[in-house]
GROMACS .gro file of C-alpha atoms in nm:
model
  100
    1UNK     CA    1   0.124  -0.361   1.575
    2UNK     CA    2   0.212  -0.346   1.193
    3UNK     CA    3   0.005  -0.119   1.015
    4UNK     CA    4  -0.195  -0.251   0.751
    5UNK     CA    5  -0.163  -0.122   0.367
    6UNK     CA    6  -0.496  -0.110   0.223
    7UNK     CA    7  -0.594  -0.246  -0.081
    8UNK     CA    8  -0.841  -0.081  -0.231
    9UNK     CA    9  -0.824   0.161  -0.535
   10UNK     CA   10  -1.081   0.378  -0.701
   11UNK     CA   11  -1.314   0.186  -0.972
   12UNK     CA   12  -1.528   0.397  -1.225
   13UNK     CA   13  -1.616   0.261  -1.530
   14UNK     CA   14  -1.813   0.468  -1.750
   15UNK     CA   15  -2.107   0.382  -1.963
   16UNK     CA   16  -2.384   0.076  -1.834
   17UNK     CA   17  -2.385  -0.045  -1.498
   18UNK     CA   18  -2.062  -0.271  -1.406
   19UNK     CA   19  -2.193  -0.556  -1.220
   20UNK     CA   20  -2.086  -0.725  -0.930
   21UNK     CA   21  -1.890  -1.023  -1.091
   22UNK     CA   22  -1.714  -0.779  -1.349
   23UNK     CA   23  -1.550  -0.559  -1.059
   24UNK     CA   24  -1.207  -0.617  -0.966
   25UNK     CA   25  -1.073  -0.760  -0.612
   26UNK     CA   26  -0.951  -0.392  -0.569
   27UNK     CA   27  -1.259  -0.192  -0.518
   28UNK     CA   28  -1.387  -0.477  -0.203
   29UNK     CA   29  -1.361  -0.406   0.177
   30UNK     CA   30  -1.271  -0.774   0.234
   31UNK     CA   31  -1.120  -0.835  -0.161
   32UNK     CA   32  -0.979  -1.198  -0.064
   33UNK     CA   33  -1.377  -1.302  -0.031
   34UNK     CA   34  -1.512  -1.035  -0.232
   35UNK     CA   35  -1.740  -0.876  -0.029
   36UNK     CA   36  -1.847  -0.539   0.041
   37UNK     CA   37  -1.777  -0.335  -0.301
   38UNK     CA   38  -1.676   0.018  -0.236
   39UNK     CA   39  -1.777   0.162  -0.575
   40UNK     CA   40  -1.924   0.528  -0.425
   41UNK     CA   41  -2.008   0.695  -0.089
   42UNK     CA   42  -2.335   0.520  -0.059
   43UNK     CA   43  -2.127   0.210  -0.055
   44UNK     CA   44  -1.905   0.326   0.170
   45UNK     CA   45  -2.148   0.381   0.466
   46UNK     CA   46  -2.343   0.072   0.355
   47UNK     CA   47  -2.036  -0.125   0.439
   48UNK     CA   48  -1.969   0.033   0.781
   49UNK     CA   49  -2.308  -0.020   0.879
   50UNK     CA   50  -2.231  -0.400   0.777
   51UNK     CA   51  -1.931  -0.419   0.912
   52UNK     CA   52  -2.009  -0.675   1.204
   53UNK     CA   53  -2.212  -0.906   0.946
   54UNK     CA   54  -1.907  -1.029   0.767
   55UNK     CA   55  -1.891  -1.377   0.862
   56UNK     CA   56  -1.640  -1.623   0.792
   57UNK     CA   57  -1.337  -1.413   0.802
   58UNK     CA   58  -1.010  -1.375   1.013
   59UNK     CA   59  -0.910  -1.012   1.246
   60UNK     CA   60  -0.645  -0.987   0.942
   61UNK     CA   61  -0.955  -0.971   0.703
   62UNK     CA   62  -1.111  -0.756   0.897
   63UNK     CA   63  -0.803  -0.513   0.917
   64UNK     CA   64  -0.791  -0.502   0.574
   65UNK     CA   65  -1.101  -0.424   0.541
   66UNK     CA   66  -1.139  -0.149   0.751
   67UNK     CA   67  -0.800  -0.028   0.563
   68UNK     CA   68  -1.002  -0.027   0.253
   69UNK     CA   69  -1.310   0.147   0.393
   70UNK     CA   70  -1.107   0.394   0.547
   71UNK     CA   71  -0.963   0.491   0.218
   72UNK     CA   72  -1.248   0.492   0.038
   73UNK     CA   73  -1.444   0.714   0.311
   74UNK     CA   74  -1.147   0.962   0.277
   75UNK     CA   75  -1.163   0.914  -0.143
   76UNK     CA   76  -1.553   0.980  -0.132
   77UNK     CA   77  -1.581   1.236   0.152
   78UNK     CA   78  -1.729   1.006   0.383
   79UNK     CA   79  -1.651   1.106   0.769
   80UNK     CA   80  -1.532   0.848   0.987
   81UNK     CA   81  -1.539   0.874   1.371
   82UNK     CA   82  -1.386   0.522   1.413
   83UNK     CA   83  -1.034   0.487   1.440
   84UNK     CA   84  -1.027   0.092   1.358
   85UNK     CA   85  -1.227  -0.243   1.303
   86UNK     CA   86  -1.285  -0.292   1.627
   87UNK     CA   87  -1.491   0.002   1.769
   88UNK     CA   88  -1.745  -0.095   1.397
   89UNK     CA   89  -1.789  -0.487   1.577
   90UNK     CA   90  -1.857  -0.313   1.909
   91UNK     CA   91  -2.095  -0.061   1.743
   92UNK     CA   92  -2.310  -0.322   1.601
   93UNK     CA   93  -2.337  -0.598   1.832
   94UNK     CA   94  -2.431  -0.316   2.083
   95UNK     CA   95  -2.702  -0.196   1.862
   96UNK     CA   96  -2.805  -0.529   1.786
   97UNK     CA   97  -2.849  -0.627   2.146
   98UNK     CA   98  -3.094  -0.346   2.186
   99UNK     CA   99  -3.312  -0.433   1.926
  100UNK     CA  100  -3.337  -0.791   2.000
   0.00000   0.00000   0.00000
């Protein structure tokens, strides 16, 4: 299996608030649909925890992505204890079937 080569690069504008539409394709967990912005460590964690809610994208999006996170997470200081995409899909669902 080829390792993937994230993405994602740091993104801190100073001065007002940078919206969503003025961030570049860098700073997303899944940049080819632009979703998931990893602009700080909130966001970080917020996009683990929505990891399995992605919809509409390929494994190869979701490798990426998890590339991306993972640098991020180490950027920000945010711990990881998953070691790729998968185990976050398998996290979820199983949490999701006990709430249901």
């Amino acid at each position: 299996m080829t390792a993937i080569e994230p993405t994602w690069q740091p993104y801190e504008e100073h001065g007002h608030l940078t919206t969503r539409s003025n961030l570049p394709d860098t700073v997303f967990a899944f940049p080819a649909q632009r979703k998931e912005p990893l602009t700080d460590a909130q966001h970080v964690r917020n996009a683990l925890a929505r990891f399995g809610q992605v919809l509409d994208v390929s494994e190869e999006d979701r490798a990426l992505a998890f590339a991306n996170i993972q640098k991020a997470a180490q950027y920000y200081g945010v711990h990881l204890s998953e070691t790729n995409w998968k185990e976050l899909s398998i996290h979820h669902n199983l949490r999701r079937q006990k709430d249901e």
